[in-house]
PDB file of C-alpha atoms in Angstrom:
ATOM      1  CA  MET A   1      34.958 149.145 154.242  1.00  0.00           C
ATOM      2  CA  GLN A   2      31.903 148.428 156.414  1.00  0.00           C
ATOM      3  CA  GLU A   3      31.035 152.110 156.422  1.00  0.00           C
ATOM      4  CA  PHE A   4      31.013 152.203 152.611  1.00  0.00           C
ATOM      5  CA  PHE A   5      28.624 149.257 152.355  1.00  0.00           C
ATOM      6  CA  PHE A   6      26.191 150.429 155.010  1.00  0.00           C
ATOM      7  CA  LYS A   7      26.263 154.186 154.312  1.00  0.00           C
ATOM      8  CA  ASN A   8      26.645 154.220 150.533  1.00  0.00           C
ATOM      9  CA  TYR A   9      26.225 150.958 148.655  1.00  0.00           C
ATOM     10  CA  PHE A  10      23.166 149.559 150.444  1.00  0.00           C
ATOM     11  CA  VAL A  11      21.486 152.981 150.515  1.00  0.00           C
ATOM     12  CA  LYS A  12      21.854 153.220 146.735  1.00  0.00           C
ATOM     13  CA  HIS A  13      21.237 149.568 145.789  1.00  0.00           C
ATOM     14  CA  GLY A  14      19.104 148.277 148.661  1.00  0.00           C
ATOM     15  CA  ASN A  15      19.870 145.834 151.453  1.00  0.00           C
ATOM     16  CA  PRO A  16      20.486 142.165 150.808  1.00  0.00           C
ATOM     17  CA  ASP A  17      17.966 139.793 152.390  1.00  0.00           C
ATOM     18  CA  LEU A  18      20.621 138.568 154.825  1.00  0.00           C
ATOM     19  CA  MET A  19      24.242 139.483 155.484  1.00  0.00           C
ATOM     20  CA  ILE A  20      26.818 137.093 156.937  1.00  0.00           C
ATOM     21  CA  MET A  21      30.176 138.276 158.274  1.00  0.00           C
ATOM     22  CA  SER A  22      32.980 136.221 159.708  1.00  0.00           C
ATOM     23  CA  MET A  23      34.934 137.755 162.558  1.00  0.00           C
ATOM     24  CA  PRO A  24      37.460 137.283 163.982  1.00  0.00           C
ATOM     25  CA  HIS A  25      39.450 135.904 161.045  1.00  0.00           C
ATOM     26  CA  ASN A  26      42.149 133.277 161.371  1.00  0.00           C
ATOM     27  CA  HIS A  27      44.886 135.848 160.757  1.00  0.00           C
ATOM     28  CA  GLU A  28      43.910 137.584 164.010  1.00  0.00           C
ATOM     29  CA  LYS A  29      45.987 134.949 165.809  1.00  0.00           C
ATOM     30  CA  TRP A  30      49.083 136.859 164.649  1.00  0.00           C
ATOM     31  CA  ARG A  31      47.926 140.096 166.314  1.00  0.00           C
ATOM     32  CA  PRO A  32      47.983 140.974 169.997  1.00  0.00           C
ATOM     33  CA  ARG A  33      44.694 140.063 171.712  1.00  0.00           C
ATOM     34  CA  ASN A  34      43.951 143.676 172.669  1.00  0.00           C
ATOM     35  CA  ALA A  35      44.388 144.781 169.044  1.00  0.00           C
ATOM     36  CA  THR A  36      41.908 142.133 167.885  1.00  0.00           C
ATOM     37  CA  ILE A  37      39.346 143.192 170.477  1.00  0.00           C
ATOM     38  CA  LYS A  38      39.861 146.856 169.605  1.00  0.00           C
ATOM     39  CA  ARG A  39      39.372 146.153 165.877  1.00  0.00           C
ATOM     40  CA  PHE A  40      36.282 144.039 166.587  1.00  0.00           C
ATOM     41  CA  ASN A  41      34.722 146.726 168.799  1.00  0.00           C
ATOM     42  CA  ALA A  42      35.454 149.433 166.214  1.00  0.00           C
ATOM     43  CA  MET A  43      33.925 147.325 163.451  1.00  0.00           C
ATOM     44  CA  MET A  44      30.797 146.569 165.496  1.00  0.00           C
ATOM     45  CA  GLU A  45      30.414 150.226 166.479  1.00  0.00           C
ATOM     46  CA  THR A  46      30.638 151.325 162.837  1.00  0.00           C
ATOM     47  CA  ILE A  47      28.160 148.679 161.724  1.00  0.00           C
ATOM     48  CA  SER A  48      25.695 149.410 164.533  1.00  0.00           C
ATOM     49  CA  LYS A  49      25.671 153.116 163.619  1.00  0.00           C
ATOM     50  CA  THR A  50      25.201 152.576 159.893  1.00  0.00           C
ATOM     51  CA  LYS A  51      23.307 149.277 159.422  1.00  0.00           C
ATOM     52  CA  SER A  52      19.593 149.552 158.792  1.00  0.00           C
ATOM     53  CA  ALA A  53      17.443 147.788 161.395  1.00  0.00           C
ATOM     54  CA  GLU A  54      15.742 145.776 158.629  1.00  0.00           C
ATOM     55  CA  LEU A  55      18.978 144.057 157.569  1.00  0.00           C
ATOM     56  CA  PRO A  56      19.632 140.820 159.485  1.00  0.00           C
ATOM     57  CA  LEU A  57      23.361 140.464 160.114  1.00  0.00           C
ATOM     58  CA  VAL A  58      24.865 137.170 161.261  1.00  0.00           C
ATOM     59  CA  ILE A  59      28.323 137.277 162.844  1.00  0.00           C
ATOM     60  CA  ILE A  60      30.029 133.896 162.575  1.00  0.00           C
ATOM     61  CA  PRO A  61      33.289 133.070 164.326  1.00  0.00           C
ATOM     62  CA  THR A  62      36.025 131.452 162.284  1.00  0.00           C
ATOM     63  CA  ALA A  63      36.697 127.719 161.916  1.00  0.00           C
ATOM     64  CA  GLY A  64      39.641 125.854 163.382  1.00  0.00           C
ATOM     65  CA  GLU A  65      42.875 124.831 161.717  1.00  0.00           C
ATOM     66  CA  PHE A  66      44.638 121.493 161.307  1.00  0.00           C
ATOM     67  CA  GLU A  67      48.377 121.577 162.007  1.00  0.00           C
ATOM     68  CA  ASN A  68      49.186 118.319 160.237  1.00  0.00           C
ATOM     69  CA  LYS A  69      47.544 119.440 156.975  1.00  0.00           C
ATOM     70  CA  ARG A  70      49.622 122.589 156.539  1.00  0.00           C
ATOM     71  CA  LEU A  71      51.394 122.836 153.201  1.00  0.00           C
ATOM     72  CA  THR A  72      54.226 124.950 154.594  1.00  0.00           C
ATOM     73  CA  SER A  73      56.313 123.089 157.151  1.00  0.00           C
ATOM     74  CA  SER A  74      57.441 126.336 158.827  1.00  0.00           C
ATOM     75  CA  TYR A  75      53.858 126.838 160.070  1.00  0.00           C
ATOM     76  CA  GLY A  76      53.444 123.318 161.420  1.00  0.00           C
ATOM     77  CA  SER A  77      53.200 123.029 165.202  1.00  0.00           C
ATOM     78  CA  LYS A  78      53.496 126.803 165.572  1.00  0.00           C
ATOM     79  CA  THR A  79      52.025 128.084 168.808  1.00  0.00           C
ATOM     80  CA  PHE A  80      50.311 131.357 169.600  1.00  0.00           C
ATOM     81  CA  ARG A  81      50.769 132.442 173.201  1.00  0.00           C
ATOM     82  CA  GLY A  82      51.379 128.807 174.093  1.00  0.00           C
ATOM     83  CA  LEU A  83      48.365 127.380 172.226  1.00  0.00           C
ATOM     84  CA  THR A  84      48.028 125.589 168.901  1.00  0.00           C
ATOM     85  CA  ALA A  85      46.315 127.596 166.172  1.00  0.00           C
ATOM     86  CA  ARG A  86      43.014 125.741 166.640  1.00  0.00           C
ATOM     87  CA  ASP A  87      43.017 126.245 170.416  1.00  0.00           C
ATOM     88  CA  PHE A  88      44.008 129.884 170.070  1.00  0.00           C
ATOM     89  CA  ILE A  89      41.287 130.543 167.478  1.00  0.00           C
ATOM     90  CA  TYR A  90      38.768 128.933 169.835  1.00  0.00           C
ATOM     91  CA  LYS A  91      39.968 131.305 172.561  1.00  0.00           C
ATOM     92  CA  ILE A  92      39.752 134.354 170.280  1.00  0.00           C
ATOM     93  CA  ASN A  93      36.223 133.353 169.275  1.00  0.00           C
ATOM     94  CA  THR A  94      35.087 132.971 172.887  1.00  0.00           C
ATOM     95  CA  ASP A  95      36.861 136.205 173.875  1.00  0.00           C
ATOM     96  CA  MET A  96      34.699 138.053 171.335  1.00  0.00           C
ATOM     97  CA  TYR A  97      31.348 136.857 172.720  1.00  0.00           C
ATOM     98  CA  PRO A  98      31.150 139.394 175.586  1.00  0.00           C
ATOM     99  CA  HIS A  99      31.872 142.155 173.054  1.00  0.00           C
ATOM    100  CA  LEU A 100      29.185 140.871 170.676  1.00  0.00           C
ATOM    101  CA  GLU A 101      26.569 140.243 173.368  1.00  0.00           C
ATOM    102  CA  PRO A 102      25.304 143.859 173.727  1.00  0.00           C
ATOM    103  CA  TYR A 103      24.531 143.967 170.002  1.00  0.00           C
ATOM    104  CA  LEU A 104      22.763 140.612 170.091  1.00  0.00           C
ATOM    105  CA  LEU A 105      20.622 141.587 173.085  1.00  0.00           C
ATOM    106  CA  LYS A 106      19.682 145.081 171.906  1.00  0.00           C
ATOM    107  CA  PRO A 107      15.973 144.993 170.967  1.00  0.00           C
ATOM    108  CA  GLY A 108      15.395 145.506 167.258  1.00  0.00           C
ATOM    109  CA  SER A 109      19.092 145.439 166.346  1.00  0.00           C
ATOM    110  CA  ASN A 110      18.735 142.445 164.016  1.00  0.00           C
ATOM    111  CA  PHE A 111      22.231 141.227 164.936  1.00  0.00           C
ATOM    112  CA  HIS A 112      22.620 137.467 165.229  1.00  0.00           C
ATOM    113  CA  GLY A 113      25.427 135.251 166.484  1.00  0.00           C
ATOM    114  CA  PHE A 114      26.354 131.723 165.492  1.00  0.00           C
ATOM    115  CA  HIS A 115      28.095 128.676 166.948  1.00  0.00           C
ATOM    116  CA  ASN A 116      31.832 128.652 167.507  1.00  0.00           C
ATOM    117  CA  LEU A 117      32.981 127.162 164.199  1.00  0.00           C
ATOM    118  CA  VAL A 118      36.042 125.626 165.822  1.00  0.00           C
ATOM    119  CA  ASN A 119      33.641 123.131 167.399  1.00  0.00           C
ATOM    120  CA  MET A 120      31.881 122.477 164.094  1.00  0.00           C
ATOM    121  CA  SER A 121      35.128 122.073 162.141  1.00  0.00           C
ATOM    122  CA  TYR A 122      36.918 119.891 164.698  1.00  0.00           C
ATOM    123  CA  THR A 123      35.826 116.609 163.095  1.00  0.00           C
ATOM    124  CA  LYS A 124      35.942 117.837 159.494  1.00  0.00           C
ATOM    125  CA  LYS A 125      39.619 117.275 158.754  1.00  0.00           C
ATOM    126  CA  ASP A 126      38.717 115.606 155.433  1.00  0.00           C
ATOM    127  CA  TRP A 127      37.036 118.832 154.339  1.00  0.00           C
ATOM    128  CA  ASN A 128      40.131 120.898 155.141  1.00  0.00           C
ATOM    129  CA  LEU A 129      42.444 121.583 152.205  1.00  0.00           C
ATOM    130  CA  ASP A 130      45.667 122.976 153.633  1.00  0.00           C
ATOM    131  CA  GLY A 131      45.345 123.334 157.382  1.00  0.00           C
ATOM    132  CA  VAL A 132      43.444 126.638 157.148  1.00  0.00           C
ATOM    133  CA  HIS A 133      41.060 126.638 154.171  1.00  0.00           C
ATOM    134  CA  TYR A 134      38.112 124.311 153.611  1.00  0.00           C
ATOM    135  CA  ASN A 135      36.548 122.778 150.529  1.00  0.00           C
ATOM    136  CA  TYR A 136      33.094 123.432 149.099  1.00  0.00           C
ATOM    137  CA  ILE A 137      31.484 120.672 151.205  1.00  0.00           C
ATOM    138  CA  TRP A 138      32.306 122.607 154.394  1.00  0.00           C
ATOM    139  CA  TYR A 139      30.920 125.868 153.030  1.00  0.00           C
ATOM    140  CA  ASN A 140      27.786 124.223 151.619  1.00  0.00           C
ATOM    141  CA  ASN A 141      27.027 122.650 154.993  1.00  0.00           C
ATOM    142  CA  LEU A 142      27.842 125.837 156.888  1.00  0.00           C
ATOM    143  CA  MET A 143      25.514 127.906 154.700  1.00  0.00           C
ATOM    144  CA  ARG A 144      22.782 125.266 154.963  1.00  0.00           C
ATOM    145  CA  ASN A 145      23.009 125.481 158.767  1.00  0.00           C
ATOM    146  CA  ILE A 146      22.958 129.271 158.826  1.00  0.00           C
ATOM    147  CA  LEU A 147      20.151 129.627 156.299  1.00  0.00           C
ATOM    148  CA  SER A 148      18.011 126.986 158.006  1.00  0.00           C
ATOM    149  CA  THR A 149      17.972 129.305 161.010  1.00  0.00           C
ATOM    150  CA  PHE A 150      16.436 132.117 158.951  1.00  0.00           C
ATOM    151  CA  CYS A 151      14.412 130.322 156.282  1.00  0.00           C
ATOM    152  CA  ALA A 152      11.496 128.010 156.963  1.00  0.00           C
TER     153      ALA A 152
END
């Protein structure tokens, strides 16, 4: 999918002013850690080969989850390698940083990282709808924070 956007769509229609991607996603907690890292590295390699240097790309880690807000009781208090979903997502996010770092530090790459959203979402239980998904207030504030970094 990334290859299509960077090699075909953006070439034909032009780059957006800013691109924001979330990775890893919450569903990565169901996959083995090595598979998540492998997928992340493959995605970043594809993007780095095909993304134009003019396009700023922000990689944002995913937000945390709230066990007691889950709508399906079978998912409540489920652990992932001994950790709650929120703690495991935090770990996945931090595990990705060393793999993202070379892209962030490469001169002229125009790759940008962002805060671990587990930290930002930790106190926003009221903005969480079902344990995983958030309401518009969360996304409005998240976008305001990201865009304030790039727009004066």
